[in-house]
Coordinates of C-alpha atoms and ligand atoms in Angstrom, one line a residue:
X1 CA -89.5 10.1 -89.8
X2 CA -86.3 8.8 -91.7
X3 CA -82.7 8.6 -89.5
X4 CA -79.7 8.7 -91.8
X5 CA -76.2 7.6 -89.9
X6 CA -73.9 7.8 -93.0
X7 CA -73.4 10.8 -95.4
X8 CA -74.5 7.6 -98.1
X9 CA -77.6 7.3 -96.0
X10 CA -78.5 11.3 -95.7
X11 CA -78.0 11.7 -99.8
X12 CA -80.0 8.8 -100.4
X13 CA -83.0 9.7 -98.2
X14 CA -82.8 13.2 -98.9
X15 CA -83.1 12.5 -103.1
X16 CA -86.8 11.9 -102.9
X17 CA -87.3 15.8 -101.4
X18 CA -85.3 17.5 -103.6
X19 CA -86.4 20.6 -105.7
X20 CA -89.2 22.1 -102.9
X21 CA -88.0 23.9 -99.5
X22 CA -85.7 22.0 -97.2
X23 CA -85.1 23.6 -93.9
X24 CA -82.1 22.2 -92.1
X25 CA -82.0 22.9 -87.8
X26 CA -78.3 21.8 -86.6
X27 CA -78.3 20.7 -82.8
X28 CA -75.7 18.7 -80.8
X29 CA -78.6 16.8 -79.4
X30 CA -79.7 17.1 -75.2
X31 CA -83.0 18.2 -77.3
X32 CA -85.9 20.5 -75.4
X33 CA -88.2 22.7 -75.4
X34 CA -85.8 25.5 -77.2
X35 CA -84.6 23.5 -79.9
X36 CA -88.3 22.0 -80.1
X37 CA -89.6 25.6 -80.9
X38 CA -86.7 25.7 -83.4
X39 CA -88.0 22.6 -85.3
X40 CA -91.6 23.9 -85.0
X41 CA -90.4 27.2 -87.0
X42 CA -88.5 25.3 -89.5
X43 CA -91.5 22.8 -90.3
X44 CA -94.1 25.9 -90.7
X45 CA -91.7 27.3 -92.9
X46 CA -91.5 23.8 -95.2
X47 CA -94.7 23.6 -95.4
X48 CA -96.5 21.0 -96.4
X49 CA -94.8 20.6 -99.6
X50 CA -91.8 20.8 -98.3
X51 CA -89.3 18.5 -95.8
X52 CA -87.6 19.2 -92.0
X53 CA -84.3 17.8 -91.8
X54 CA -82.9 18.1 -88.2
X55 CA -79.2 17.5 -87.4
X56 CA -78.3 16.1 -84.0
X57 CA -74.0 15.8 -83.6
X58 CA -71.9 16.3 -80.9
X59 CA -69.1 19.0 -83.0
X60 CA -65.7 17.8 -80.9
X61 CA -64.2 20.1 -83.2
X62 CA -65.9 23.4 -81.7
X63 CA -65.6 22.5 -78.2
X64 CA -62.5 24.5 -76.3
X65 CA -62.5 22.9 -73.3
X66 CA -62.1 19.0 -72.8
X67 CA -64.2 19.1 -69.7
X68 CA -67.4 21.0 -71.6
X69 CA -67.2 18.2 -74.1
X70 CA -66.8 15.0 -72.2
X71 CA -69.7 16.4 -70.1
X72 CA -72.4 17.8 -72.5
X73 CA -75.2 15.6 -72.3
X74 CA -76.0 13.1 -74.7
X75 CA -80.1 12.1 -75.0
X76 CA -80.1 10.4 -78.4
X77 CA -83.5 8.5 -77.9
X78 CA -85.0 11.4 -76.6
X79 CA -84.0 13.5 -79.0
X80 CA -85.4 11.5 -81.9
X81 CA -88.8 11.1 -80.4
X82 CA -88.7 14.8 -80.0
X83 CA -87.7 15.5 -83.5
X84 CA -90.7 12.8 -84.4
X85 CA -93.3 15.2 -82.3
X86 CA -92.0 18.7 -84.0
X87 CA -92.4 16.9 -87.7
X88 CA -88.9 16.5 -88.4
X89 CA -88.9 14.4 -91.8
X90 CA -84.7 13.4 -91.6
X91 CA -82.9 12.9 -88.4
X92 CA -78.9 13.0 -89.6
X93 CA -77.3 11.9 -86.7
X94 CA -73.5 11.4 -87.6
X95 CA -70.5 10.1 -86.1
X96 CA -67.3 12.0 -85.4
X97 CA -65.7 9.5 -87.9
X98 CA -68.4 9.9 -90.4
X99 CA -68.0 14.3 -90.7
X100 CA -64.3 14.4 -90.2
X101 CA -61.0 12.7 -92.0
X102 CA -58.0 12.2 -89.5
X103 CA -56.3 13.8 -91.8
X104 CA -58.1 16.7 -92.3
X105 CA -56.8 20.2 -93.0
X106 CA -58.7 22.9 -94.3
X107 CA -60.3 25.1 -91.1
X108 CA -62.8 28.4 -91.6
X109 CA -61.8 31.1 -90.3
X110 CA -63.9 34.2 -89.3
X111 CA -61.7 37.6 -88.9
X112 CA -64.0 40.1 -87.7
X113 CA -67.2 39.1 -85.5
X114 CA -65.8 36.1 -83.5
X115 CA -62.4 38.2 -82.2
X116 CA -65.4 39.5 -79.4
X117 CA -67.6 38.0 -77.0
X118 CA -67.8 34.7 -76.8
X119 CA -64.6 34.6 -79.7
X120 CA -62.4 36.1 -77.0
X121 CA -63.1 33.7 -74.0
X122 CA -63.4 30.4 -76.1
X123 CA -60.1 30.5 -79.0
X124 CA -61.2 28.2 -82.0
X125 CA -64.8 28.3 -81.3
X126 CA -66.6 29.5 -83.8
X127 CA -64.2 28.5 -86.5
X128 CA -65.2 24.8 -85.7
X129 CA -68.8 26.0 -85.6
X130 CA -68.7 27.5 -89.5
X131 CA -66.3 23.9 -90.3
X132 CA -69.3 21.7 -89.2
X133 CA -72.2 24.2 -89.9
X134 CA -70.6 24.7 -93.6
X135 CA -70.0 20.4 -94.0
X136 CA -73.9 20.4 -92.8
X137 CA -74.9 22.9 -95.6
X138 CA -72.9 21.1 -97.9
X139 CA -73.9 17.4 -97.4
X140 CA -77.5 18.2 -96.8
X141 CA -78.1 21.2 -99.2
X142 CA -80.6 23.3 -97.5
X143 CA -82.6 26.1 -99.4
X144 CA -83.2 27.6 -95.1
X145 CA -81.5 26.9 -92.0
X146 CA -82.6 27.9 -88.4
X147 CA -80.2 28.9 -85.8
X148 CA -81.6 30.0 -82.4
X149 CA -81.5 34.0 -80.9
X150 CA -79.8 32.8 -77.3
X151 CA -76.5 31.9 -79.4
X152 CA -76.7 35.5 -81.0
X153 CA -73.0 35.8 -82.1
X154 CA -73.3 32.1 -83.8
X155 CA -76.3 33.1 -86.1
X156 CA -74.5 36.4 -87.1
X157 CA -71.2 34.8 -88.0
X158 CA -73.3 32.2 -89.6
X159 CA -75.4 34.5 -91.6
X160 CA -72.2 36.4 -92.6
X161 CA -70.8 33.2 -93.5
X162 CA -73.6 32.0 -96.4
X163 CA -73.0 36.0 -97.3
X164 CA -68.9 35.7 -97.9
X165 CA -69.0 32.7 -99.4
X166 CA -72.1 32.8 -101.7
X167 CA -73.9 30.1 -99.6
X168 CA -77.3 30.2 -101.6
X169 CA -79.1 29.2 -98.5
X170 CA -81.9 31.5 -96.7
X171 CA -80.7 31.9 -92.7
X172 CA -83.6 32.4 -89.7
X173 CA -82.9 33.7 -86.3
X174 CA -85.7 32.1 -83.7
X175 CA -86.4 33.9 -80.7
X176 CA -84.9 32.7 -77.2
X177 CA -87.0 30.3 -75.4
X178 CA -87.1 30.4 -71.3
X179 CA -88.8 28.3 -69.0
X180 CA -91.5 30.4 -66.6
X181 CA -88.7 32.1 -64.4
X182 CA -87.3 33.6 -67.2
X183 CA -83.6 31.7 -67.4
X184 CA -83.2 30.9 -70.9
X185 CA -83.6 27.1 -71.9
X186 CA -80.1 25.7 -72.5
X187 CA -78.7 21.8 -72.3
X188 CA -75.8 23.4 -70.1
X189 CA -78.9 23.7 -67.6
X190 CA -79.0 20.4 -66.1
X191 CA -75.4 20.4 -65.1
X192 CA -76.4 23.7 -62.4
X193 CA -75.8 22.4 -58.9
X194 CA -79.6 23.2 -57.3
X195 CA -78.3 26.7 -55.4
X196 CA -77.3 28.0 -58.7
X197 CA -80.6 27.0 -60.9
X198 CA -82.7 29.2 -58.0
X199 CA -80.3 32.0 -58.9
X200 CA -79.5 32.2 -62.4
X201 CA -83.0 33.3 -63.3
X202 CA -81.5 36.8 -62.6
X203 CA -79.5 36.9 -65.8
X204 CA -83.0 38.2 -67.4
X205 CA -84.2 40.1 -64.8
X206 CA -80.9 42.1 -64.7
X207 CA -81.3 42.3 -68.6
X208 CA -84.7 43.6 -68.3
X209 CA -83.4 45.9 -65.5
X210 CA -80.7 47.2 -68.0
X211 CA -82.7 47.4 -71.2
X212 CA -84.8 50.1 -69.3
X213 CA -81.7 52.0 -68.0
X214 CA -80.3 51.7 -71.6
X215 CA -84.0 53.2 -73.0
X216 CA -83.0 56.1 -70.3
X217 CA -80.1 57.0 -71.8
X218 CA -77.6 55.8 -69.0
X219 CA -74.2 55.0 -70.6
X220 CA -73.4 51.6 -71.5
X221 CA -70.1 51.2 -69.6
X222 CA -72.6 51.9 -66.3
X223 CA -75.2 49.4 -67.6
X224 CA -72.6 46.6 -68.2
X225 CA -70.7 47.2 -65.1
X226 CA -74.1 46.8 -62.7
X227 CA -75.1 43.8 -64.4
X228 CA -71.8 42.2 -63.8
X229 CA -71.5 43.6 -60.4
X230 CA -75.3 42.5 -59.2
X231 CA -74.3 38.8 -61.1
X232 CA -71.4 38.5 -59.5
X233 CA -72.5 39.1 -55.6
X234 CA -74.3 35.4 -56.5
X235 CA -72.0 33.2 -54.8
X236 CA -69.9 31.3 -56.9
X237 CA -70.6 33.6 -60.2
X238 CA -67.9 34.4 -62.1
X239 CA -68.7 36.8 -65.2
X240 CA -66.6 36.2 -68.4
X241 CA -68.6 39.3 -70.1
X242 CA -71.6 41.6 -69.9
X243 CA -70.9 43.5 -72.8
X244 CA -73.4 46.4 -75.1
X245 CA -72.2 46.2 -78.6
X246 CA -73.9 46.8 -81.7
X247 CA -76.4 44.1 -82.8
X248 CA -75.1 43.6 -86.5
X249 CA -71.2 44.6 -86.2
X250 CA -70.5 43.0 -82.4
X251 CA -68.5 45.7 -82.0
X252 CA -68.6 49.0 -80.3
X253 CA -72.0 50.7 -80.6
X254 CA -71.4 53.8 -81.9
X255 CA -74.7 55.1 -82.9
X256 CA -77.4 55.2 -80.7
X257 CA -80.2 55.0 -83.3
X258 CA -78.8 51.0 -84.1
X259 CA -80.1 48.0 -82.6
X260 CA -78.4 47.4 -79.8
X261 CA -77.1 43.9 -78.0
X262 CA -76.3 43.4 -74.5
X263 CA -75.1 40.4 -74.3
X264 CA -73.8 37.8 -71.0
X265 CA -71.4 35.0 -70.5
X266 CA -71.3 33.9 -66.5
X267 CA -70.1 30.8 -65.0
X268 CA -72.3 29.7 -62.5
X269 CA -69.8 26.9 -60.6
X270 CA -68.7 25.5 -63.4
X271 CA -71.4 25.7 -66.0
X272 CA -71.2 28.6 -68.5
X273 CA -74.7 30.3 -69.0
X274 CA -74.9 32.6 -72.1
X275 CA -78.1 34.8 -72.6
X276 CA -78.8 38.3 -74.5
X277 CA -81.3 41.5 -75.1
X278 CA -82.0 43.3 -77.8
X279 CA -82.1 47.1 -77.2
X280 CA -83.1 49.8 -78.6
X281 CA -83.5 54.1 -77.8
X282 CA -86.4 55.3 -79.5
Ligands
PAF301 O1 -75.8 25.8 -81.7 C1 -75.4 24.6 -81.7 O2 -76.0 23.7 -81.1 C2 -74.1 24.3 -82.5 O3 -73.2 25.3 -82.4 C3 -74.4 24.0 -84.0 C4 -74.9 25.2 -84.7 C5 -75.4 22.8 -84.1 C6 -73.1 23.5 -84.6 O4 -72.5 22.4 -84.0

């Protein structure tokens, strides 16, 4: 396994492995077993032929709250000797110097699917996620890319993005990854005072719980409203959504026969937990 630390470095290593499939995993590092299963997906889909690169970098620019980023934990030795077990062939682990200019000034703006969810609650969000998502695509040139399932609005802005802008690069959704209690893996984990890991297990089980009152034909607005009400009688929960919305538009679902998406945001303390379902009627 190669680690590039310059945009010089990437280009140079990444020459070589040109012209067969590269599949490109962004991360912000704190590495486990979700983004592991992430870089297992992208290096069956290489092949043997082809290469894994796997980006680990801390994106100041998508982070809305100062707190959140001064916070997130940073594992960088771990996370290339996990990268180096899943078959990574190219670890790009950038500076904040290195991706951005001081100077810079161009942003991405997305006009429709991040005004909801997670948009709503965290202003400027996903626009630095398409900024640094976009540079990655750029500098790296990827013919796939593999975003997780548990950050569902992120892969469809993302997948919308390569669509709008002619991004000739193949996007995969992985499926969410939980740890035997069902609480979906997450590097925001860690920071959960001990009271609040026992109890946020119950995010699925009131997914589960609502997926089969959904299948029954109970009307979202009484789904959504249980969730947040049985989430928020945990002590120290503090729901910033439960919200059923279509799972391509993010918006209102209006027709039944659709994929649904009931999706979460809940702080437990002060640790935000996101996590998701997909639903359907028939
Ligand atoms: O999902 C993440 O970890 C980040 O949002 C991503 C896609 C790596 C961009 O910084």
């Amino acid at each position: 396994m190669q680690t590039a630390y310059t945009k010089e470095e990437l280009r140079s290593t990444l020459a070589p492995l040109r012209g067969r499939r590269l599949v490109l995993v962004p991360t912000m590092g704190a590495l486990h077993e979700g983004h592991a299963s992430l870089l297992r997906q992208a290096r069956e889909l290489a092949g043997e032929e082809g290469s894994v690169v796997a980006s680990v970098f801390l994106n100041p620019v998508q982070f809305d709250n100062a707190g959140d980023l001064a916070t997130y934990p940073k594992t960088p030795a771990q996370d290339l000797e996990l990268c180096d077990a899943c078959g990574v062939d190219v670890v790009f682990m950038p500076s904040p110097d290195t991706m951005y200019c001081n100077d810079r000034s161009i942003s991405m703006e997305e006009t429709h699917l991040s005004t909801v969810l997670c948009g709503a609650s965290r202003p400027g969000h996903f626009a630095g996620v398409c900024l640094v998502v976009c540079k990655l695509f750029n500098l790296v040139q990827p013919t796939d890319a593999v975003f997780g399932k548990k950050d569902y609005q992120q892969l469809a802005i993302l997948r919308r993005m390569v669509r709008d802008l002619d991004i000739p690069i193949q996007i995969h959704g992985a499926e969410i990854v939980r740890g035997a209690d069902g609480l979906a893996l997450s590097s925001r984990n860690v920071r959960l005072t001990p009271e609040h890991r026992a109890a946020a297990p119950s995010i699925r089980r009131l997914l589960l719980a609502a997926g089969e009152s959904y299948a029954a034909g109970l009307p979202a607005g009484d789904i959504c409203a249980s969730v947040k009400r049985e989430l928020e009688l945990i002590p120290g929960v503090r729901c910033d959504y439960v919200e059923l919305v279509d799972a391509e538009t993010l918006h209102e679902s209006t027709n039944p026969h659709r994929l649904a998406l009931l999706a979460v945001a809940a702080w437990f303390g002060d640790v935000r937990l996101i996590d998701n379902i997909e639903l359907s009627r028939s």
